Coordinates of C-alpha atoms and ligand atoms in Angstrom, one line a residue:
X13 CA -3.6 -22.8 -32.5
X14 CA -4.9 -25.5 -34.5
X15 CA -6.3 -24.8 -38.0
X16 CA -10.2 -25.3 -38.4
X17 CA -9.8 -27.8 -41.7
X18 CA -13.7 -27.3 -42.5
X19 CA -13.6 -23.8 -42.4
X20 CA -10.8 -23.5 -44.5
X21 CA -12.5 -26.0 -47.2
X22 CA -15.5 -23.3 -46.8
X23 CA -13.3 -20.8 -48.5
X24 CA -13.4 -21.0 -52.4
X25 CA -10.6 -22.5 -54.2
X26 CA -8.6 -19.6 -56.2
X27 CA -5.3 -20.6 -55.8
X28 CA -2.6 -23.1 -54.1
X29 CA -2.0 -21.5 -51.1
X30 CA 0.6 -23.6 -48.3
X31 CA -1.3 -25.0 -45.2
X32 CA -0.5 -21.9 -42.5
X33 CA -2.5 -19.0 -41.1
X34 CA -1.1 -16.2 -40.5
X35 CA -2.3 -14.4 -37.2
X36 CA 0.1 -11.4 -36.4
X37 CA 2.2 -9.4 -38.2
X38 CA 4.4 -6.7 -37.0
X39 CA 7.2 -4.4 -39.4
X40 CA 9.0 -6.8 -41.5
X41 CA 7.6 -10.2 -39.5
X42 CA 4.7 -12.1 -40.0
X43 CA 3.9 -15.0 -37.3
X44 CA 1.4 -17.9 -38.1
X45 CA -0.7 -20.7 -36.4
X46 CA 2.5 -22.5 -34.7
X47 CA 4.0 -19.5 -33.6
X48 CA 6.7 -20.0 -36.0
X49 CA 8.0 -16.6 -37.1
X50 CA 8.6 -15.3 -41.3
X51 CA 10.7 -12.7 -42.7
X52 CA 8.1 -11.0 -44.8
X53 CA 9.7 -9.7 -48.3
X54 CA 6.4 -9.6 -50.3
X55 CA 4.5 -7.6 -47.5
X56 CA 1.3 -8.0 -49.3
X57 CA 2.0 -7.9 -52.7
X58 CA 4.2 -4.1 -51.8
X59 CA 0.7 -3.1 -50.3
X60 CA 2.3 -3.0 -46.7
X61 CA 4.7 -0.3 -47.7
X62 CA 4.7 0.4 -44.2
X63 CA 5.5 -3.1 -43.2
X64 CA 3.0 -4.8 -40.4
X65 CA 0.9 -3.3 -38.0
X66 CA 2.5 0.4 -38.1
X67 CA 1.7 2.4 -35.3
X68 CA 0.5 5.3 -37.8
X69 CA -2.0 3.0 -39.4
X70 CA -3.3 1.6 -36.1
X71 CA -3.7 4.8 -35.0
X72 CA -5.7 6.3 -37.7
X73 CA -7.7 3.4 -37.7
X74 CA -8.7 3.6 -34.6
X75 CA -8.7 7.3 -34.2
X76 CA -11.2 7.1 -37.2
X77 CA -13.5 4.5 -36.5
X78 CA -14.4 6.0 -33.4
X79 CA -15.4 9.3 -35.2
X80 CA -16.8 8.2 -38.4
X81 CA -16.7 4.8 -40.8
X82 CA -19.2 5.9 -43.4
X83 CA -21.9 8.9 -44.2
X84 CA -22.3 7.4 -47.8
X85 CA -20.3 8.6 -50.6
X86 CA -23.5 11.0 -51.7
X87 CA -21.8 13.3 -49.1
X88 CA -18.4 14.7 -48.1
X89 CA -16.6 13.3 -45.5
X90 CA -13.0 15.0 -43.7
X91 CA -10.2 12.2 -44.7
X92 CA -11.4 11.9 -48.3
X93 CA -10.7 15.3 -48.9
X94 CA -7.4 15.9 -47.0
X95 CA -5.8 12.7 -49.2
X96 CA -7.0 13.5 -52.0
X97 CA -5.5 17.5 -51.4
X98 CA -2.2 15.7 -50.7
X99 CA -2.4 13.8 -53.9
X100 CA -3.6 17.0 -55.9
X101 CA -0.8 18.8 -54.2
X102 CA 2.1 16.0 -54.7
X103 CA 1.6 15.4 -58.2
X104 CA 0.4 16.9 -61.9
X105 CA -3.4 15.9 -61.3
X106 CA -5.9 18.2 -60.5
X107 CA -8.5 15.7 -59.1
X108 CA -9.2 12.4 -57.7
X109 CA -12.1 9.6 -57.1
X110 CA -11.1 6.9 -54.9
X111 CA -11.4 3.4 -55.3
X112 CA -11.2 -0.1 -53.3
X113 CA -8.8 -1.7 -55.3
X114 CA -6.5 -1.4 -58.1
X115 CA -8.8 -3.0 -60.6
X116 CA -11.5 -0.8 -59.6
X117 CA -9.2 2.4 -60.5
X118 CA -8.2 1.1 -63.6
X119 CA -12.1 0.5 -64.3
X120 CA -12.6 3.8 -63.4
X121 CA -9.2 4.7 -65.9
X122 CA -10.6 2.8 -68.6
X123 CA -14.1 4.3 -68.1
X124 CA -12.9 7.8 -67.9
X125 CA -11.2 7.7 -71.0
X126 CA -13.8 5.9 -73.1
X127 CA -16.2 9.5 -71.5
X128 CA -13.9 11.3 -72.7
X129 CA -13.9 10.0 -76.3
X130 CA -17.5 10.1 -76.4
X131 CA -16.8 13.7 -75.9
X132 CA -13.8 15.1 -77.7
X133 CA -12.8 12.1 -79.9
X134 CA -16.2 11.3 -82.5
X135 CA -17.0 8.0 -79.7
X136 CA -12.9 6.9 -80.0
X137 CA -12.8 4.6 -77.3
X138 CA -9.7 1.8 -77.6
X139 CA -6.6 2.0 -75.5
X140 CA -3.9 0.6 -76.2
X141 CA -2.2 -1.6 -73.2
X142 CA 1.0 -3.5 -73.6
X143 CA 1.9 -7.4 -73.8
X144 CA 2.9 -8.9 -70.1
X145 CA 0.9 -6.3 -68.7
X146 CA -1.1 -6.4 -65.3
X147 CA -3.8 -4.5 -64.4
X148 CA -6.3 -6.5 -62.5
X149 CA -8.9 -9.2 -61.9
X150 CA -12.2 -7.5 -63.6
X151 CA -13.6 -8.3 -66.8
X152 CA -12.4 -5.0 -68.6
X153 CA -8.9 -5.1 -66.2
X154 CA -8.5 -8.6 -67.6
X155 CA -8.8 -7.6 -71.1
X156 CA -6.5 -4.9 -71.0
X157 CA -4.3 -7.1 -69.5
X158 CA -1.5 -8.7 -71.3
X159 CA -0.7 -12.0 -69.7
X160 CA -0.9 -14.9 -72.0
X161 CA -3.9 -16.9 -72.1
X162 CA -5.4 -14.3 -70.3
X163 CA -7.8 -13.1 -73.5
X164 CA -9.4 -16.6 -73.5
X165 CA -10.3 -16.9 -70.2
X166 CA -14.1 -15.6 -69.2
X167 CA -14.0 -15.0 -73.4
X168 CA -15.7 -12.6 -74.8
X169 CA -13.3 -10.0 -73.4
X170 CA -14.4 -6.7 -73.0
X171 CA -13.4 -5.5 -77.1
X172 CA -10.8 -2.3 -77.4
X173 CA -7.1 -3.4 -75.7
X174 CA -5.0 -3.7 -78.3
X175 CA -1.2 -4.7 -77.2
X176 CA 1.8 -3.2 -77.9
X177 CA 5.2 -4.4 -76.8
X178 CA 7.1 -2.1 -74.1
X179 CA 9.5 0.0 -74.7
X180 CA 9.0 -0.2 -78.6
X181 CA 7.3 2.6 -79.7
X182 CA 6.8 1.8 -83.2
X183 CA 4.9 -1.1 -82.1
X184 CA 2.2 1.6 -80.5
X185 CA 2.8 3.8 -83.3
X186 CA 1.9 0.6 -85.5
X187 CA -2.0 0.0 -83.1
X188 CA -2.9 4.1 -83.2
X189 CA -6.3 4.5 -85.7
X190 CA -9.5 6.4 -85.8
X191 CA -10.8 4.8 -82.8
X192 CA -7.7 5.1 -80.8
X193 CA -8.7 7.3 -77.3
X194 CA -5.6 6.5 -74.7
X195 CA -2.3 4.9 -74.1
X196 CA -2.4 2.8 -71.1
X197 CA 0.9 1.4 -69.1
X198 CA 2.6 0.4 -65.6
X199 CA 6.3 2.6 -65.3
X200 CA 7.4 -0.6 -64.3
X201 CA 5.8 -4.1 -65.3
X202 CA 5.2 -6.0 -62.1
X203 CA 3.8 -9.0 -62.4
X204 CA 5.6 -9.3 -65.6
X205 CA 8.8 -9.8 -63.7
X206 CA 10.1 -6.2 -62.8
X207 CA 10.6 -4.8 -66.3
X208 CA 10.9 -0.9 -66.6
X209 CA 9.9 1.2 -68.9
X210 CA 12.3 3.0 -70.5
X211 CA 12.7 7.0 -69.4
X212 CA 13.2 7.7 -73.1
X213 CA 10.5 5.2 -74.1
X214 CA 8.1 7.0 -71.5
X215 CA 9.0 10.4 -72.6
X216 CA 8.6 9.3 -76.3
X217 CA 5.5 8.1 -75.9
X218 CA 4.1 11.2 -73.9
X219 CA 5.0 13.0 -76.9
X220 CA 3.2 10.8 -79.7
X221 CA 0.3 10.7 -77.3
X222 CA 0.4 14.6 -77.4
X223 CA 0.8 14.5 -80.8
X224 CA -2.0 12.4 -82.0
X225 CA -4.3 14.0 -79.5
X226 CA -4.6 10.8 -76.8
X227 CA -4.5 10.0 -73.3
X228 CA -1.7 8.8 -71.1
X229 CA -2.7 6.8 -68.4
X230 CA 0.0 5.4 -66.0
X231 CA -0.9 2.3 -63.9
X232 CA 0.7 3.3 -60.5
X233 CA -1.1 0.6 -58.4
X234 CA 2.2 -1.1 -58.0
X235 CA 5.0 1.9 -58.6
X236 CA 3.5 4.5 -56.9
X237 CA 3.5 5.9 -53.6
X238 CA 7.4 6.1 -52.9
X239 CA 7.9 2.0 -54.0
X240 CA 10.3 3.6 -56.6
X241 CA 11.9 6.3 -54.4
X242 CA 9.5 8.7 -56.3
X243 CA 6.5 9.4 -54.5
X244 CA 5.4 8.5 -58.5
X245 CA 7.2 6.6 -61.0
X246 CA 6.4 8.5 -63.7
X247 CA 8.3 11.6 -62.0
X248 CA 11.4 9.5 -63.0
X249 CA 10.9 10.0 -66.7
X250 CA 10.1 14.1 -66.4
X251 CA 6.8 13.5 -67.7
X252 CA 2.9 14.1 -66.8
X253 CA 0.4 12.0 -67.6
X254 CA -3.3 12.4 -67.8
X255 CA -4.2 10.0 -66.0
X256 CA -2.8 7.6 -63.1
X257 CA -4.7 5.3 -60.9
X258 CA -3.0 4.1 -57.2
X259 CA -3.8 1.3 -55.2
X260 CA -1.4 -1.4 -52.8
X261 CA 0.3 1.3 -50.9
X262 CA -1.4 4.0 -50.8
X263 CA -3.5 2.3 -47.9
X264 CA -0.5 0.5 -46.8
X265 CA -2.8 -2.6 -46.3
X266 CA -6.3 -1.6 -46.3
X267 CA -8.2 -1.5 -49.0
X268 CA -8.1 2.1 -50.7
X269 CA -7.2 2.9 -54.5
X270 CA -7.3 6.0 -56.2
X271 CA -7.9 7.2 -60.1
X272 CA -6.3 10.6 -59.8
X273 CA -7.0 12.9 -63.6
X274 CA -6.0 16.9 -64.7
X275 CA -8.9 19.1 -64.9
X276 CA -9.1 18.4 -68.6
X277 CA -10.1 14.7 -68.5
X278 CA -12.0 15.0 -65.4
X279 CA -15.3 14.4 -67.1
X280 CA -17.3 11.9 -65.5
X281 CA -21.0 13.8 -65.5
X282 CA -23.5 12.8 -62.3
X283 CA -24.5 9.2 -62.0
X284 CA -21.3 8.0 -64.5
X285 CA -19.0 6.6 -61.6
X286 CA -19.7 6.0 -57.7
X287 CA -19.9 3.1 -55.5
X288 CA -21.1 2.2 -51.7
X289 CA -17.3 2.3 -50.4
X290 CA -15.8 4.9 -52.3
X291 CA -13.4 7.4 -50.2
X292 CA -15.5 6.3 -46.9
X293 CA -13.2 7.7 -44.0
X294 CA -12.0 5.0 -42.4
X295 CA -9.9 3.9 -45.0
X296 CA -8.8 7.6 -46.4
X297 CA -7.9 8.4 -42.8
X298 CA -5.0 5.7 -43.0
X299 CA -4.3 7.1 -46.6
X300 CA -3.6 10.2 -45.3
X301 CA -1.4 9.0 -42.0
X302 CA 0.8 6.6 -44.9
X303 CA 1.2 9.5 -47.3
X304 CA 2.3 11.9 -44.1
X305 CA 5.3 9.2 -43.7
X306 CA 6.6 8.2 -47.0
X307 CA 5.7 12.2 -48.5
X308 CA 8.9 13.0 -46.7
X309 CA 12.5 14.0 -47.9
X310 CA 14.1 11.3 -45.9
X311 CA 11.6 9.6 -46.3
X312 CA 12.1 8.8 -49.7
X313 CA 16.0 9.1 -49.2
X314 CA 15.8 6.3 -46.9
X315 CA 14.0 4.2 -50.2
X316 CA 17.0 5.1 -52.5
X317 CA 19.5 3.8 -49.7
X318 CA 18.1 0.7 -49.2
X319 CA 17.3 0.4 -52.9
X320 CA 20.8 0.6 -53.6
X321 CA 21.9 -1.9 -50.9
X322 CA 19.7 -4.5 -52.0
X323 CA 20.7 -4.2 -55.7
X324 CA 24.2 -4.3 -54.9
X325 CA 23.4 -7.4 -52.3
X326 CA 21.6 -8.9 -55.5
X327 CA 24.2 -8.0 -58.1
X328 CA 26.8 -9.9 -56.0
X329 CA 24.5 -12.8 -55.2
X330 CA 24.5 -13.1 -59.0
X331 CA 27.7 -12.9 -59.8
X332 CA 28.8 -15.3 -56.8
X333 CA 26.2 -18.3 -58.5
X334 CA 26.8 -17.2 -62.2
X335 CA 23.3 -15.6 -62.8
X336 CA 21.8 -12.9 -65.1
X337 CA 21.7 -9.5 -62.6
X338 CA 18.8 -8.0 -61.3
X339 CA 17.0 -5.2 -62.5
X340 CA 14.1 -2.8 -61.0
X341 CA 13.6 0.6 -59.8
X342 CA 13.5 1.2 -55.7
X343 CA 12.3 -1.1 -53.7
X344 CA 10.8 -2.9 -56.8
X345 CA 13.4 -5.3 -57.7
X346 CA 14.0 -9.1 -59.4
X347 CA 16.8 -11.2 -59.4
X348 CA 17.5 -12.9 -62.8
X349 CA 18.2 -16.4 -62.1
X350 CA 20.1 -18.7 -64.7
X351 CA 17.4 -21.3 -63.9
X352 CA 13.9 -22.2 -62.6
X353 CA 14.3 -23.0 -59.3
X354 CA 12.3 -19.9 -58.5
X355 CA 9.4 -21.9 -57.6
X356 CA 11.8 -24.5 -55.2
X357 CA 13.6 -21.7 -53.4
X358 CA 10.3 -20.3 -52.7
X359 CA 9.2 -23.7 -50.8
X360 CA 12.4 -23.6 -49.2
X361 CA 12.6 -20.3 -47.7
X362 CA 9.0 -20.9 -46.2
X363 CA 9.8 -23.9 -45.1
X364 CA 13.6 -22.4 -43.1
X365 CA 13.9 -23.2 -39.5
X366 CA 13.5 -21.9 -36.7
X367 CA 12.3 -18.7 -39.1
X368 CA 11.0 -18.7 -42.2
X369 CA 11.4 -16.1 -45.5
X370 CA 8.4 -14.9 -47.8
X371 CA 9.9 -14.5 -50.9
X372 CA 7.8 -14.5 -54.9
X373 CA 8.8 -15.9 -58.4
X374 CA 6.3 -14.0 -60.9
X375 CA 8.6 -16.2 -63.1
X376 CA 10.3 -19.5 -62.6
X377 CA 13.4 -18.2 -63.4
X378 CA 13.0 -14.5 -61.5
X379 CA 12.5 -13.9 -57.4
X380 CA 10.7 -10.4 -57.0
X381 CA 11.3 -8.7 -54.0
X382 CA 8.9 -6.1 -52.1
X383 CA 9.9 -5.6 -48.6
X384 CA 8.4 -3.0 -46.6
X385 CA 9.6 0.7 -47.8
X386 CA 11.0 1.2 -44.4
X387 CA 12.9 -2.0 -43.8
X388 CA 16.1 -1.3 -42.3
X389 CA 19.3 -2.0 -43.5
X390 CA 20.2 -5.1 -41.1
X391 CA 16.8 -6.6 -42.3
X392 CA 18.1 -6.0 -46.3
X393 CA 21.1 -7.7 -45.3
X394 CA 19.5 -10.6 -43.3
X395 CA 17.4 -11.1 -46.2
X396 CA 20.7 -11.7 -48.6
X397 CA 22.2 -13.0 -46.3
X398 CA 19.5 -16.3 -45.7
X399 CA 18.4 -16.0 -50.0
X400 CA 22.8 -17.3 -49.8
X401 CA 22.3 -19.8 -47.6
X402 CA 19.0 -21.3 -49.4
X403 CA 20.1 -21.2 -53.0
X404 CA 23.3 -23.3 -51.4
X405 CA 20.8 -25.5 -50.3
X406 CA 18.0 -25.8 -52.9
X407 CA 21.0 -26.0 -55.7
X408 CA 22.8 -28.6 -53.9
X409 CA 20.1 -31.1 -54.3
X410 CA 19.8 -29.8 -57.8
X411 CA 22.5 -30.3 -59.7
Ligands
PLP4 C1 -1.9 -5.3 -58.1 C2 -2.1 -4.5 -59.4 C3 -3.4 -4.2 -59.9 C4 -4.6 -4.7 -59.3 O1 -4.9 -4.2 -58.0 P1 -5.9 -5.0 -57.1 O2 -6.0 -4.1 -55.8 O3 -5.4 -6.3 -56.8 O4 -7.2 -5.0 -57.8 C5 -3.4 -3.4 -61.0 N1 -2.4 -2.9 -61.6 C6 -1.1 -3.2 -61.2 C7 0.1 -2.6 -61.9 C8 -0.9 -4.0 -60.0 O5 0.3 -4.3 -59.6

């Protein structure tokens, strides 16, 4: 297949993207215009937590669409209210609206918790978010976002996101005033390069939250749904929130998000929060085939043994070319490379012949890895096995 250069041009410049397109996928491969073939360790960004094309997702999908795509969200539709049972059911939340993207949820998180000022907290309505942190592409996501440089872009930002560090909890301690309505964090920083929360800085800070009388609102988009061997990160630290918002795998590839809230913050009143999209069917339908899989006991035992294969396959990669470990919880993991050559061995492994490897660098000095919660073990170990072989060759030019 060739590629159609004008239509590509038509597309709107966001970011440098190589010259491929991709045009199947299936489990952990990915095959583009040539018919060359890539090992897919990013699987959308950990949204394909099922890998490509599973045969649960198809099905739903098509199961679904032939029943119903959309009444309008002004009525109740089957799969809407089966997920978000699931959810209700799985976790400490007592009730969920769902969203099209991770953003969206947080907008909704962020929304929810200003409501909820107006109403128990004299208008309190700033939430403290954390330096390095991620939490989307909209106006308000941006600003609660910590990612440097991020609050001049699109200036003003939306006012009220003032940033702690992680894992310090003086520093949140230090932000907390009159005005103050929610605490607002990922379990693990992703884009930030894999850095976890502490359990004893998580449990610390659900207790000064209780204390002081404010909100705690996990970011899940990336942690949750079994990515950390939990079906919820925050299940690691024995805590529960008041909030958490889902997104990437919960629709393990279509777009579905969720803001999920106890009873006691659930306080949007009529005409506060909706949207054309929200919970249609066709895309809660796959929601609730990809929470039937990964809800499971083996499921999620099947997470923590390749979790602990590829650490240990990352720990000796380390140690073999003298570099700083890896860290990450589940299949949420970064290596820590001595240098930046992130970027190079990135190129590289796309570039492999006869097959190619998707890999990301969040950081020029970090590779992030987010294969498909049910890659197998040979494909963990393929995976090390070709990272070896292209560090010898991007670090022999190097030098
Ligand atoms: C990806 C991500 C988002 C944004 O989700 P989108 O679906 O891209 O809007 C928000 N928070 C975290 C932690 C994420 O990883």
């Amino acid at each position: 297949m060739k590629i159609d250069h004008a239509g590509l041009h038509a597309l709107m410049e966001i970011t440098a993207r190589p010259e491929l397109v991709f045009v199947r996928g299936e489990g952990s491969w990915l095959q583009d215009h040539t018919g060359k073939r890539y090992f897919d360790f990013i699987q959308g960004w950990a949204v394909n937590c099922l890998g490509h094309g599973h045969p649960a997702i198809l099905d739903a999908l098509a199961r679904q669409s032939r029943e119903l795509i959309n009444p309008s969200p002004a009525f109740y539709n089957q799969p809407s209210i089966e997920l978000a049972r699931r959810i209700v059911e799985a976790s400490c939340f007592d009730r969920v609206f769902f969203a099209n993207s991770g953003a969206e949820a947080n907008e909704g998180a962020i929304k929810l918790a200003r409501k909820w000022g107006q109403l128990h907290r004299h208008g309190a309505y700033k939430i403290i978010t954390f330096d390095h942190a991620f939490h989307g592409r909209t106006l308000a996501t941006m600003s609660a976002s910590g990612k440097p440089g991020w609050d001049r872009k699109f200036a003003p930002q939306v006012e009220g996101f003032p940033k702690a560090d992680l894992n310090d909890l003086d520093s949140v301690r230090a932000l907390i005033d009159e005005q103050t309505v929610a605490v607002m964090l990922e379990p693990v920083q992703g884009e930030a390069g894999v850095i976890p929360a502490t359990r004893e800085f998580l449990r610390a800070l659900r207790e000064l939250t209780r204390e002081r009388g404010l909100l705690l609102i996990v970011d899940e988009v990336q942690t949750g749904m079994a990515r950390t061997g939990r079906l919820f990160a925050y299940q690691h630290a024995g805590i529960e929130p008041d909030i958490m918002t889902l997104g990437k795998g919960i629709g393990g590839g279509v777009p579905l998000a969720a803001l999920c809230a106890r009873e006691a913050v659930s306080c949007f009143e009529h005409g506060d929060q909706g949207g054309t999209y929200n919970g249609n069917p066709l895309m809660t339908a796959v929601g609730v085939a990809v929470f039937d899989v990964i809800s499971t006991a083996q499921f999620l035992d099947d997470v923590h043994a390749r979790s602990r294969q590829l650490k240990a396959g990352l720990n000796a990669l380390s140690g073999k070319w003298g570099m700083h470990g890896e860290r990450g919880v589940g299949l949420l993991r970064a290596l820590i490379m001595d240098r930046d050559d992130g970027p190079a061995l990135v190129e590289a492994a796309r570039k492999r012949a006869p097959e190619g490897l998707l890999l990301n660098a969040p950081r020029p000095n970090l590779l992030r890895f987010m294969p498909a919660l049910n890659v197998t073990a040979d494909e963990v170990d393929t995976m090390l096995a070709w990272l070896d072989e292209l560090l010898t060759q991007v670090r022999s030019h190097t030098k």
